[in-house]
Coordinates of C-alpha atoms in Angstrom, one line a residue:
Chain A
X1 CA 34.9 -21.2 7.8
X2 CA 34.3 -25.0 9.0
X3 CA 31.9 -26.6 7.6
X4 CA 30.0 -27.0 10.6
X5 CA 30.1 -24.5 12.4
X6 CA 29.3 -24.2 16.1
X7 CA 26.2 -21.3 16.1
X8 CA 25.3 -19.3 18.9
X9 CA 21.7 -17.7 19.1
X10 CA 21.2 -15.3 21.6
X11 CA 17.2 -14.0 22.3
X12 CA 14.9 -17.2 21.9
X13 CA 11.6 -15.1 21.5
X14 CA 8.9 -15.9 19.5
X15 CA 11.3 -15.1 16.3
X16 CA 14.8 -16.8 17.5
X17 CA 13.1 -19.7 18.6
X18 CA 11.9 -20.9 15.6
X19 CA 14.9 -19.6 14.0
X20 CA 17.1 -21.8 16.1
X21 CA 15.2 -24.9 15.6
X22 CA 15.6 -24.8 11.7
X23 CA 19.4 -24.5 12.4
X24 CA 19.0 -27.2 14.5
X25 CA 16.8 -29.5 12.0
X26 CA 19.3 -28.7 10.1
X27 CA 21.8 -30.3 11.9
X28 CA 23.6 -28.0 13.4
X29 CA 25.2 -27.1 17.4
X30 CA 23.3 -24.6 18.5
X31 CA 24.5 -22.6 21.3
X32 CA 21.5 -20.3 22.9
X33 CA 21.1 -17.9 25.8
X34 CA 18.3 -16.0 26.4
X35 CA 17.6 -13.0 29.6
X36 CA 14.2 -15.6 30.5
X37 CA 16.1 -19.2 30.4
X38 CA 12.6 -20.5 30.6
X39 CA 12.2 -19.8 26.9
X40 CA 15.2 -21.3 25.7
X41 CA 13.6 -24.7 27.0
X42 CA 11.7 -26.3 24.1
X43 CA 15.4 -25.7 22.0
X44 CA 17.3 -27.2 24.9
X45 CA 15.1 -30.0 24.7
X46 CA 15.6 -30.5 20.5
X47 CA 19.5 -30.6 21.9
X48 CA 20.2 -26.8 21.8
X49 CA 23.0 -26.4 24.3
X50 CA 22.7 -23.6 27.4
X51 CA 25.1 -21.1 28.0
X52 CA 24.8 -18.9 31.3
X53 CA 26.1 -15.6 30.0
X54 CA 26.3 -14.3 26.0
X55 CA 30.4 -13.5 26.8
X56 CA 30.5 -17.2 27.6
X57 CA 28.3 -18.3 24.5
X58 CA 30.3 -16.0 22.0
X59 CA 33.1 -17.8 23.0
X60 CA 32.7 -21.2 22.2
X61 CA 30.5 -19.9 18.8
X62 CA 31.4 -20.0 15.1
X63 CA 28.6 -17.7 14.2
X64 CA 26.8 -15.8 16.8
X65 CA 23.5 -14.7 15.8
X66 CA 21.4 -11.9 18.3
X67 CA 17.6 -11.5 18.0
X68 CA 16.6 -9.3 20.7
X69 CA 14.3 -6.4 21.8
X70 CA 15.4 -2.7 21.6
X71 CA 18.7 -0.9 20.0
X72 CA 19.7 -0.6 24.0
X73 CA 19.8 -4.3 24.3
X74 CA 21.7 -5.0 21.4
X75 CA 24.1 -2.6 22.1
X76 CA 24.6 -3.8 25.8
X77 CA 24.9 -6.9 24.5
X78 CA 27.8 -6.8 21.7
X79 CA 29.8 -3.4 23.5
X80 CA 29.6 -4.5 27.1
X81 CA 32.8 -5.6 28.7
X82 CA 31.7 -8.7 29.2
X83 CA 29.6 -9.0 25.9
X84 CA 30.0 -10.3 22.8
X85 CA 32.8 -8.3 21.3
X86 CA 34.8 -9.1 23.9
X87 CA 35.1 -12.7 23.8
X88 CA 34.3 -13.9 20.2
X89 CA 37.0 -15.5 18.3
X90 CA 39.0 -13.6 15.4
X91 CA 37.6 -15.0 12.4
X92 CA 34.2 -15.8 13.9
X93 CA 31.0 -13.9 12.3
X94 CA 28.4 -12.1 14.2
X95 CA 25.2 -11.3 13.2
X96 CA 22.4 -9.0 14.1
X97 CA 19.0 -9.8 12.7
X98 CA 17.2 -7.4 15.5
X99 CA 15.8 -4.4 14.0
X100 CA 17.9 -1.6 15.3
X101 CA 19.9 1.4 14.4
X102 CA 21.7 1.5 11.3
X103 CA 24.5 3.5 12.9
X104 CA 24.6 0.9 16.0
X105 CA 25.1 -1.8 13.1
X106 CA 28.1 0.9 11.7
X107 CA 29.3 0.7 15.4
X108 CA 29.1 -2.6 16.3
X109 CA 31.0 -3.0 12.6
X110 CA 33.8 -0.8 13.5
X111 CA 34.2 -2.7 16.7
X112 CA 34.5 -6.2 15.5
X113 CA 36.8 -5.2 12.4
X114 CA 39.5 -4.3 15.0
X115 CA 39.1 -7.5 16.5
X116 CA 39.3 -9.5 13.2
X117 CA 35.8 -10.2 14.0
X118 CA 33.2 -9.9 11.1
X119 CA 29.8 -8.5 11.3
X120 CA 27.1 -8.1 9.7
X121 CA 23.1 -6.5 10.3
X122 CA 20.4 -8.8 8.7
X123 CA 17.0 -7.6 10.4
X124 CA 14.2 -9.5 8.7
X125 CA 10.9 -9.2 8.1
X126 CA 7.8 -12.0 7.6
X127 CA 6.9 -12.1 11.2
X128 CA 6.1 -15.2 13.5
X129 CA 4.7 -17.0 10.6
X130 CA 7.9 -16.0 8.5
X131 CA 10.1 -17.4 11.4
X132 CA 8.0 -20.5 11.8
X133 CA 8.0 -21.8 8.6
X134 CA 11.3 -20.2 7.1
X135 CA 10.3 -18.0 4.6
X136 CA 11.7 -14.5 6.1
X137 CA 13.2 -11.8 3.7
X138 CA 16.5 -11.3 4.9
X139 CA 18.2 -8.0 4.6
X140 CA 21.5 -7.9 4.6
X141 CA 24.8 -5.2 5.6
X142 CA 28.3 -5.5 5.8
X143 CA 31.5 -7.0 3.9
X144 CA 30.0 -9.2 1.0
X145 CA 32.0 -12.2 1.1
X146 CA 30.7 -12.6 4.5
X147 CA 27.5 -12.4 3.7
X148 CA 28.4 -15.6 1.1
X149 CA 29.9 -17.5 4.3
X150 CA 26.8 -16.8 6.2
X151 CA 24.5 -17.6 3.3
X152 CA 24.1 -21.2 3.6
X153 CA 22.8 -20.4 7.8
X154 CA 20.3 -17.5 6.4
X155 CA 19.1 -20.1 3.8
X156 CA 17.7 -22.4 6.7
X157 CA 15.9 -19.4 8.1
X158 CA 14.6 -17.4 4.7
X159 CA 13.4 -17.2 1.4
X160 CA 14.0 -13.8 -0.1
X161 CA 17.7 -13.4 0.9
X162 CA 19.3 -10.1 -0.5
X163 CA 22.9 -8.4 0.1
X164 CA 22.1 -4.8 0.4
X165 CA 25.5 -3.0 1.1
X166 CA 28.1 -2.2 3.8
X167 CA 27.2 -2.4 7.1
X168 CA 24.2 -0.3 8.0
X169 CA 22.9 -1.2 4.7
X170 CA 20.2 -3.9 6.1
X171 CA 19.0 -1.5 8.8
X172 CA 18.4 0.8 6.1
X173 CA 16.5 -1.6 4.3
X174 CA 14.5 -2.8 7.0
X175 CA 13.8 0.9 7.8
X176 CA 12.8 1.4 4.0
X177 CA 10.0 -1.3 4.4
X178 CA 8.4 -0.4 8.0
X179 CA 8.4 3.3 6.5
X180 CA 6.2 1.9 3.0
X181 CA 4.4 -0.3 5.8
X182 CA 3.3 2.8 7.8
X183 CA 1.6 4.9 5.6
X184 CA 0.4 1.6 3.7
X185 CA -1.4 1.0 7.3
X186 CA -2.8 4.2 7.3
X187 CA -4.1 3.9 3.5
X188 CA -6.0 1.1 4.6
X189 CA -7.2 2.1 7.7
X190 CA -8.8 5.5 6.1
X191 CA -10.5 3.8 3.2
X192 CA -12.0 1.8 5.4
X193 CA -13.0 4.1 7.9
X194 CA -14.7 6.2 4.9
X195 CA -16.4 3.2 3.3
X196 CA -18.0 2.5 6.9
X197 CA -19.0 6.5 7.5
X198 CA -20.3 6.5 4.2
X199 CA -23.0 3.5 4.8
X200 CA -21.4 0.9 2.6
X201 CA -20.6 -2.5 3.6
X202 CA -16.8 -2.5 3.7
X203 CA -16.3 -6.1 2.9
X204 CA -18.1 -5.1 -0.9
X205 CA -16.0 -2.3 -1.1
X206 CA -12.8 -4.5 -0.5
X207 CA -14.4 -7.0 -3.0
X208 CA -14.2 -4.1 -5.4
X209 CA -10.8 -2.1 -4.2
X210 CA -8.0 -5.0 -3.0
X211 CA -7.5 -6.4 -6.6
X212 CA -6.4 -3.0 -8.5
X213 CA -4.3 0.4 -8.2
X214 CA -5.3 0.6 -4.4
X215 CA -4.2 -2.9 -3.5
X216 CA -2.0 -3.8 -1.1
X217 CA -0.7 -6.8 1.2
X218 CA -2.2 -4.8 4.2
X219 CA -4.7 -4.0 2.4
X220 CA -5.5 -8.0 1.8
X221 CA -4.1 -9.8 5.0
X222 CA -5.1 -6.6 7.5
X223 CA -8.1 -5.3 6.0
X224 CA -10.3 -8.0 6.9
X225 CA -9.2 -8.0 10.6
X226 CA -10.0 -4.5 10.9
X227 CA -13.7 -5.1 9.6
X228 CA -14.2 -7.9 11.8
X229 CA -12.5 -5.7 15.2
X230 CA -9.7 -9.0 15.6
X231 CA -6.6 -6.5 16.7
X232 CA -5.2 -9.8 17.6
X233 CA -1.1 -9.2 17.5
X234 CA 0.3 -9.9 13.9
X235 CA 2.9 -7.6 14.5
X236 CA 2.7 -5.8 18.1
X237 CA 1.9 -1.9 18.3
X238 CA 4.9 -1.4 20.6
X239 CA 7.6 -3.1 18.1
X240 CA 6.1 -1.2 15.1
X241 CA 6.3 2.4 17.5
X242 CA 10.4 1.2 17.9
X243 CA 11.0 0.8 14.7
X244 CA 9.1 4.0 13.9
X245 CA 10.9 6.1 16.4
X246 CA 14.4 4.2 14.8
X247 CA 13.2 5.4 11.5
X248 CA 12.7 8.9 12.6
X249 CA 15.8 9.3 13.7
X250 CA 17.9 7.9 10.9
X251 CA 15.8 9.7 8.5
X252 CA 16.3 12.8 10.4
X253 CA 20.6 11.9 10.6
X254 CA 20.0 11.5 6.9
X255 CA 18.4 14.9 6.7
X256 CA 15.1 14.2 5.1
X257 CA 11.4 15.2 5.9
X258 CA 8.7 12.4 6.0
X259 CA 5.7 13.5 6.7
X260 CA 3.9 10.2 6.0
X261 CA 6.5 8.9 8.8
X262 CA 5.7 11.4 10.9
X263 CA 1.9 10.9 11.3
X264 CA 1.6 7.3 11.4
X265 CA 4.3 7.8 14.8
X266 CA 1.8 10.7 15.8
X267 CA -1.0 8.1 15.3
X268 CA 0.6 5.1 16.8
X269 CA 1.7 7.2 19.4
X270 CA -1.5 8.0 20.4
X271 CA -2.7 4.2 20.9
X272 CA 0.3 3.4 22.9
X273 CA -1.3 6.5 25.3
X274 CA -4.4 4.5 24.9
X275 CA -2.9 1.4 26.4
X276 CA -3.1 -0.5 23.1
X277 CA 1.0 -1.6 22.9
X278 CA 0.3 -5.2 23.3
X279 CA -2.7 -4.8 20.1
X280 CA -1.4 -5.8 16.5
X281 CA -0.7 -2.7 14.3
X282 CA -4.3 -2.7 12.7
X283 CA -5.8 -1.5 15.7
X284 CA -5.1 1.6 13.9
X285 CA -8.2 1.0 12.3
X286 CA -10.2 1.5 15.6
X287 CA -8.2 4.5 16.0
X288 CA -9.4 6.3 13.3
X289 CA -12.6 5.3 13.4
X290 CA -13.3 6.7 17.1
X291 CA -12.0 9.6 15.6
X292 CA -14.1 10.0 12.6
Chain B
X1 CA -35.7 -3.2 -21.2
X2 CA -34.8 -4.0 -25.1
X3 CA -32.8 -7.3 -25.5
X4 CA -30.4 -4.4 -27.9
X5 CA -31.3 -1.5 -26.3
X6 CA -29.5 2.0 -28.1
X7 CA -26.5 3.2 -26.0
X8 CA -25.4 6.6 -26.0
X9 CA -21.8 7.3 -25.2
X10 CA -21.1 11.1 -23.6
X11 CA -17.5 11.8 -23.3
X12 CA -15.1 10.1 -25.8
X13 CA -11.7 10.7 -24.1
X14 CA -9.3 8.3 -23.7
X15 CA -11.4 5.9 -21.2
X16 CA -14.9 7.0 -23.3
X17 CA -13.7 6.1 -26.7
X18 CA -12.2 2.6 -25.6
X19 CA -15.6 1.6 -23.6
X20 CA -17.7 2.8 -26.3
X21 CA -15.6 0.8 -29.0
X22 CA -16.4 -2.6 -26.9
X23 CA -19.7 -1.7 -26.6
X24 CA -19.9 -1.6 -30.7
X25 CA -17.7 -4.8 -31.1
X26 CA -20.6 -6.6 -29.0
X27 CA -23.1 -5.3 -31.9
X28 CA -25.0 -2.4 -30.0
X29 CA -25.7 0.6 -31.9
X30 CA -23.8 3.4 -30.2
X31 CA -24.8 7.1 -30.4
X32 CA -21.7 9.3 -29.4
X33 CA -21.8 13.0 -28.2
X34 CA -18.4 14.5 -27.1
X35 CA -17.7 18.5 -26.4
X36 CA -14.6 18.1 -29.4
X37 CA -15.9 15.7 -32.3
X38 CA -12.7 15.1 -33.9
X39 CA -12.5 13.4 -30.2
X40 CA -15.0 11.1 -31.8
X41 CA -13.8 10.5 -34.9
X42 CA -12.3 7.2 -34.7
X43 CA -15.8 5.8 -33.2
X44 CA -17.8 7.4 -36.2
X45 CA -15.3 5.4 -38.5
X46 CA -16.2 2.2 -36.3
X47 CA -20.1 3.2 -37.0
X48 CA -20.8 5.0 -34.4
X49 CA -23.1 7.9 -34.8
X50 CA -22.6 11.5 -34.0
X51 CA -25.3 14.1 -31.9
X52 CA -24.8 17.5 -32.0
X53 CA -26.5 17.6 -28.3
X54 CA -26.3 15.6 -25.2
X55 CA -30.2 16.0 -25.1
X56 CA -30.8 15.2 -28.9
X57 CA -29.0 11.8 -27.8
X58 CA -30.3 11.0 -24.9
X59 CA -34.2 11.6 -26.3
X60 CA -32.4 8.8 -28.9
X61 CA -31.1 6.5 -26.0
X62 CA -32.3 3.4 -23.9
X63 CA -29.3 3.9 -22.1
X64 CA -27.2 7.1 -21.6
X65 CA -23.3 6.8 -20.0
X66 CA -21.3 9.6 -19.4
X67 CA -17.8 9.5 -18.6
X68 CA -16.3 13.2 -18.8
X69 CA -13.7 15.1 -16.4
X70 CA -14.9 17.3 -13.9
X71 CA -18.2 17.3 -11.2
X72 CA -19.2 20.4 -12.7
X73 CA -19.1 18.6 -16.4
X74 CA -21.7 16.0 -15.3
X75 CA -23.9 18.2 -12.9
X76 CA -24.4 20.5 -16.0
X77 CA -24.8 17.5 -18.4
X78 CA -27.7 16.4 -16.3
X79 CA -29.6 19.0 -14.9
X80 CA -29.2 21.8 -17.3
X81 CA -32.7 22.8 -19.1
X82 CA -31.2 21.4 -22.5
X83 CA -29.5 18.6 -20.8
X84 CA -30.1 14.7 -20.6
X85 CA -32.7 14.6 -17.6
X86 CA -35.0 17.1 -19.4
X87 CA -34.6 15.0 -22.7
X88 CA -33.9 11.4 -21.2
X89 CA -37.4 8.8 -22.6
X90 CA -39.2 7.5 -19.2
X91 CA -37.8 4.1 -18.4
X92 CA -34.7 4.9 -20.0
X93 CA -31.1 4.6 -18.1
X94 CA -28.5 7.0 -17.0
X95 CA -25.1 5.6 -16.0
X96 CA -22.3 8.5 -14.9
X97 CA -18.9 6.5 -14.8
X98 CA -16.7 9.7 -14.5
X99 CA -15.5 10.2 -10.4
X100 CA -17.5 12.8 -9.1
X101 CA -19.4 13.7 -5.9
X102 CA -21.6 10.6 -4.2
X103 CA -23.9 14.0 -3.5
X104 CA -24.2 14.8 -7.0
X105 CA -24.6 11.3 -7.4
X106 CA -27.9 11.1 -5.7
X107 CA -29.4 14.3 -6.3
X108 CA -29.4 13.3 -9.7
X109 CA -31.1 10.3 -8.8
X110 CA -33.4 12.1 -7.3
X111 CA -34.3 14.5 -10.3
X112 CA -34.1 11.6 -12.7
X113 CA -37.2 9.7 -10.7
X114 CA -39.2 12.1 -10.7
X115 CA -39.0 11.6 -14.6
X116 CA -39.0 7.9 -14.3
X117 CA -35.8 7.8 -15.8
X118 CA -33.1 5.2 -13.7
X119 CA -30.1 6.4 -12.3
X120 CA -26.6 4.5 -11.5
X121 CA -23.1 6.2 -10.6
X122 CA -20.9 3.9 -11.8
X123 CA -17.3 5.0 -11.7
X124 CA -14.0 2.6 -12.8
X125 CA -10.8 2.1 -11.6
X126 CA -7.9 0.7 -13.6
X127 CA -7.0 3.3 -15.5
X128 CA -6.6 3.8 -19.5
X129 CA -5.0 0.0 -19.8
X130 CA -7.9 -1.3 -18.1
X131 CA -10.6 0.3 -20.4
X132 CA -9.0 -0.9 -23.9
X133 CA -8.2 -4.2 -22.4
X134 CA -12.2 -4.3 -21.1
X135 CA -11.2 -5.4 -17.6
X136 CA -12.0 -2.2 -15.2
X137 CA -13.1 -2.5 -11.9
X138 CA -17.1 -0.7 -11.4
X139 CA -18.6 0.1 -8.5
X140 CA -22.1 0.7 -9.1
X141 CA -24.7 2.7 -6.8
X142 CA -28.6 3.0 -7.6
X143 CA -31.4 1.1 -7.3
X144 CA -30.0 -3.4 -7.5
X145 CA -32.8 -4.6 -10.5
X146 CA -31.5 -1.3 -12.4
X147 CA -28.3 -2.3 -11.7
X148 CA -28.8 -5.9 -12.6
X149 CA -30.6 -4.7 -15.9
X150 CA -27.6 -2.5 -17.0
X151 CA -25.2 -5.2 -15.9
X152 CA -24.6 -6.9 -19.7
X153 CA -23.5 -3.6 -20.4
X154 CA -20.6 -3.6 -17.8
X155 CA -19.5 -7.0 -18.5
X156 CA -18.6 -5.8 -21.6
X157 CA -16.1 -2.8 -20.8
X158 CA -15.0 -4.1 -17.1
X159 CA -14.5 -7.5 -15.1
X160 CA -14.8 -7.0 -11.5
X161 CA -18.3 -4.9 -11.3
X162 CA -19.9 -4.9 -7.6
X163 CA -23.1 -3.8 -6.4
X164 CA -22.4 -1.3 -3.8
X165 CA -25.8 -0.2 -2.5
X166 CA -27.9 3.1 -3.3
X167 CA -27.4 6.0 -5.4
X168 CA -23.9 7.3 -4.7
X169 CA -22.6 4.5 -3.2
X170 CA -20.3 4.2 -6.2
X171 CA -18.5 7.0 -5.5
X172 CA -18.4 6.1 -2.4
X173 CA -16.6 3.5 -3.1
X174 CA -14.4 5.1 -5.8
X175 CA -13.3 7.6 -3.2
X176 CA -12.7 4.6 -0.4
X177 CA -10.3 3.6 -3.3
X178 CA -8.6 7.0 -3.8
X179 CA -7.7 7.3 -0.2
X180 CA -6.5 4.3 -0.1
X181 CA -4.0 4.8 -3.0
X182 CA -3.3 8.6 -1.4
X183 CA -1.6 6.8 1.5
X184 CA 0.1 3.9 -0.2
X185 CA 1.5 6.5 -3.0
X186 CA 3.0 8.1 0.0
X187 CA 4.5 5.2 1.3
X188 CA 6.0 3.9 -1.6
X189 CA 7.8 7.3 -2.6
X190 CA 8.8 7.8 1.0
X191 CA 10.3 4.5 1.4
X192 CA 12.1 4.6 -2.0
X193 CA 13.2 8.1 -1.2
X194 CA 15.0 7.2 2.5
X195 CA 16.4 4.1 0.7
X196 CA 18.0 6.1 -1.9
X197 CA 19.7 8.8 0.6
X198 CA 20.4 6.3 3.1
X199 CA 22.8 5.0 0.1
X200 CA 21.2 2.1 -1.0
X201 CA 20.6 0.7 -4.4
X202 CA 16.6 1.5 -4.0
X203 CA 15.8 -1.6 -6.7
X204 CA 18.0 -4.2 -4.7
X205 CA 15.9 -2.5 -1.8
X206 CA 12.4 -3.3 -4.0
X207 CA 13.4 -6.5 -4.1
X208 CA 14.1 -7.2 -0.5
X209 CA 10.3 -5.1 0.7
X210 CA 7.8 -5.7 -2.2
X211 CA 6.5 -9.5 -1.8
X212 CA 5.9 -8.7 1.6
X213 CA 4.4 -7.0 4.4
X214 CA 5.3 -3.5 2.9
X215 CA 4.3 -4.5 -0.8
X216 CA 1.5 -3.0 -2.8
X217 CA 0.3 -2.4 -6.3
X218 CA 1.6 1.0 -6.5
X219 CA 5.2 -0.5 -5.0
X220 CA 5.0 -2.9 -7.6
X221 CA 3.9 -0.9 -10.5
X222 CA 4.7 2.5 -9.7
X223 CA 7.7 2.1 -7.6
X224 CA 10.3 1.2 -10.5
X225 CA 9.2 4.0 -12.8
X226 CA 9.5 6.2 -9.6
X227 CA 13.3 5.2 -9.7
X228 CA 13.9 5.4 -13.4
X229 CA 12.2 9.1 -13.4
X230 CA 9.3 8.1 -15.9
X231 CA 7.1 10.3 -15.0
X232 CA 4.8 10.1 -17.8
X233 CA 1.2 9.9 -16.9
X234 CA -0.4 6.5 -16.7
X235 CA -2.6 8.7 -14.2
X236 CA -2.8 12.6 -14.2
X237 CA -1.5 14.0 -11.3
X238 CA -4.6 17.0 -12.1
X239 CA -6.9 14.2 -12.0
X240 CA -6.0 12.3 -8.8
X241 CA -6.3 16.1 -7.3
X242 CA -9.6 16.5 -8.2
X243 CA -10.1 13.0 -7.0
X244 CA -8.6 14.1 -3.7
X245 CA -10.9 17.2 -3.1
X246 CA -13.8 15.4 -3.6
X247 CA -12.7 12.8 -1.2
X248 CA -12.0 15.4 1.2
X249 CA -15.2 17.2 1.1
X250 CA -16.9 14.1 1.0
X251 CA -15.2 13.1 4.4
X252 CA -16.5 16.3 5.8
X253 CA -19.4 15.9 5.2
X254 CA -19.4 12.8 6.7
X255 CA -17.7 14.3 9.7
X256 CA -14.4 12.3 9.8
X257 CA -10.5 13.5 10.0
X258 CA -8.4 11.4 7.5
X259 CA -4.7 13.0 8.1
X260 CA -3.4 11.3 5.1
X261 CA -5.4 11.9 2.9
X262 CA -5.1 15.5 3.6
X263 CA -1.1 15.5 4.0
X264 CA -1.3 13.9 0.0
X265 CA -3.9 16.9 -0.8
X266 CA -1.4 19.4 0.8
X267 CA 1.4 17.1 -1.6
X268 CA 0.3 16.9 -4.8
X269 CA -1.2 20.7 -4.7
X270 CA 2.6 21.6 -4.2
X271 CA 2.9 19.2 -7.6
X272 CA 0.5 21.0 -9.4
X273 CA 1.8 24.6 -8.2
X274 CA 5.1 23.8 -9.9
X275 CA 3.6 22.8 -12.9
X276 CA 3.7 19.2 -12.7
X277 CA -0.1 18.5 -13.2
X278 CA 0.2 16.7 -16.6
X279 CA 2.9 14.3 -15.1
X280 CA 1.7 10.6 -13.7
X281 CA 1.1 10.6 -10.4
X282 CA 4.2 8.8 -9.4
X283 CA 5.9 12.0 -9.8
X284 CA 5.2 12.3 -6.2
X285 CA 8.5 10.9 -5.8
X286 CA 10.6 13.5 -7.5
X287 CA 9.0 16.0 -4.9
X288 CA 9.9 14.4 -1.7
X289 CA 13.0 13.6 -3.3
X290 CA 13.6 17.3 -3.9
X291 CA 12.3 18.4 -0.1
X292 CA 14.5 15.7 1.4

């Protein structure tokens, strides 16, 4: 690969946004197109150069990196017939960092390999915060020497960088952690729920719980907001519910029962019914505790 | 109270005999009852000294502890007609440590008022590590200036010892603490479980999910063990059960619905029907493993 290679970003949301402008800091071209060009703006202006349609971008891209919505999307985007796949360069690497189907990332594999195009899936996780001040775990799929070209590009952008397997294999991993991240939330949200019922201030009972066998990251960072009722978006009901409902299904493909799984979609689910999509995940808490 | 008040130690298990032995390091004089002496042995070679009663040393005592296995233990320890209440000096202290019910809790409270004898519940988390290295978490319920006058005594078996409001509200708070781990146990075998079917190498996977948003203690500590199929108990799974069915009839009571707390009651019942009560609790694992 060149040594500076041209990279295109396609989705400049909250998450490609800042990811773009540490490629760019870093002094790289930066290609972007995003569905709202409105949000591509403040990485136009930091030099980030527009392209009209993804097709278009792919073309004139080194490295096309996608982080977008919804398995749909990024299945539109890389199989359409004027998408991705069909105008990237052999040789050129294309990366999904959107959390989406493990056998979509197979797919979109399968696809490129017959067009001497290499791909890989690298969903993320760290959030907005991650993003912002590029510290994301990155967790990678596909052929591993591609992952070593790609590595100096995910360095900009993470921390916790780790090859996971052939493609798929970073889906899966992503899937792994909002699967311990589900029942984790639900942990949490029940101990806390009790502690209230029960008359005790919650805060001491944190003060006495966080630090040992019952600790967790949740538990720490989410915890507190539930106490204090700020459901302010961390990590948005609706994503978590995708990811859930992504999770179901490969876990179902893979023919195993989680019931842990299961319930926390039930019970995420339900808030989404309640209008609560746009609430970060901890609303859970409030959840519960309305139906205590 | 006495600036070195007499301590008697009921229960010399595994946690018992390691609190007990602090307690003589820091120069108190220690009487020690336990239902097998030989249990007791290695405190009577310290200097301990043996009763042959729990009421013969509690009539002996300025301050009685009891840390033994089972509600029923302590309720009969207590309020039995040749028990410590009936024998228990005015003005003396009770402390139960064991996890039991926050009901128990304060109807021996109430009893032990009438006598003018003080009452805390006063369970610990951290396990068997945690006693011998003196750093257990207590959370204490009863009456604050009892509290505050028993408190030396804490500081020398535990580190992180929180006030958590009247009688029962330390088991309260002990059961806030086993729902929490409930959940998160879930989480962490279910996550390590997909991983591992999905194909992945489930410690590359660890490595990727546990520093963030999906990490936890049990992750951390439990999680690898989980994988190498140690099983061995650093808690029993017989004990986190009875743990769990207090939690549950305590939640009852209180009127609330915690799913996951019942869905790991349903779990580790299935554990214990196939035999697997004297494993750790991490064995958890091995079952989903087996369903999946």
């Amino acid at each position: 690969m060149k040594e500076h290679p041209k990279i295109g970003m396609i989705g400049t949301g909250v998450m490609g946004q800042s990811m773009a402008g540490h490629l760019l800091s870093a002094g790289y071209t930066v290609h972007v197109y995003n569905r709202t060009k409105q949000k591509a703006e403040p990485l136009l202006e930091k030099g980030a150069v527009w392209f009209d349609q993804p097709g278009k971008l792919a073309e004139q891209s080194d490295i096309v990196i996608t982080m977008v919505g919804f398995p749909q999307d990024v299945e539109s985007l890389y199989l359409d017939s004027d998408g991705i796949l069909a105008h990237a360069k052999p040789g050129s690497i294309v990366i999904d960092m959107t959390t989406s189907s493990p056998q979509l990332a197979q797919t979109i594999f399968e696809h490129a390999e017959q067009k001497q195009i290499y791909a890989l899936d690298a969903p993320v996780s760290g959030g907005d915060v991650g993003a912002r001040e590029a510290r994301l775990s990155i967790m990678v799929g596909g052929e591993r020497n591609v992952f070593e070209a790609a590595l100096p590009i995910f360095q900009k952008m993470g921390r916790n960088i780790v090859y996971q397997g052939k493609a798929g294999a970073g889906q899966y991993t992503k899937l792994s952690n909002q699967i311990a991240v589900a029942s984790t939330m639900i942990a949490v949200a029940e101990a806390l729920v009790f502690a209230e019922k029960a008359g005790l201030d919650p805060f001491e009972v944190l003060r006495s719980i966080e630090s040992g066998a019952a600790g967790s990251w949740t538990m720490s960072n989410l915890g507190p907001r539930m106490l204090k009722g700020d459901f302010a978006p961390g990590f948005y009901v609706k994503h978590f519910l995708k990811d859930l409902k992504i999770a179901i299904e490969a876990a179902e493909q893979l023919g195993i029962q989680l019931e842990g799984l299961r319930l926390a979609k039930r019970l995420y689910d339900q808030l989404s019914a309640q209008g609560e999509s746009d609430r970060g995940t901890q609303v859970l808490y409030q959840l519960l505790k309305q139906q205590g």
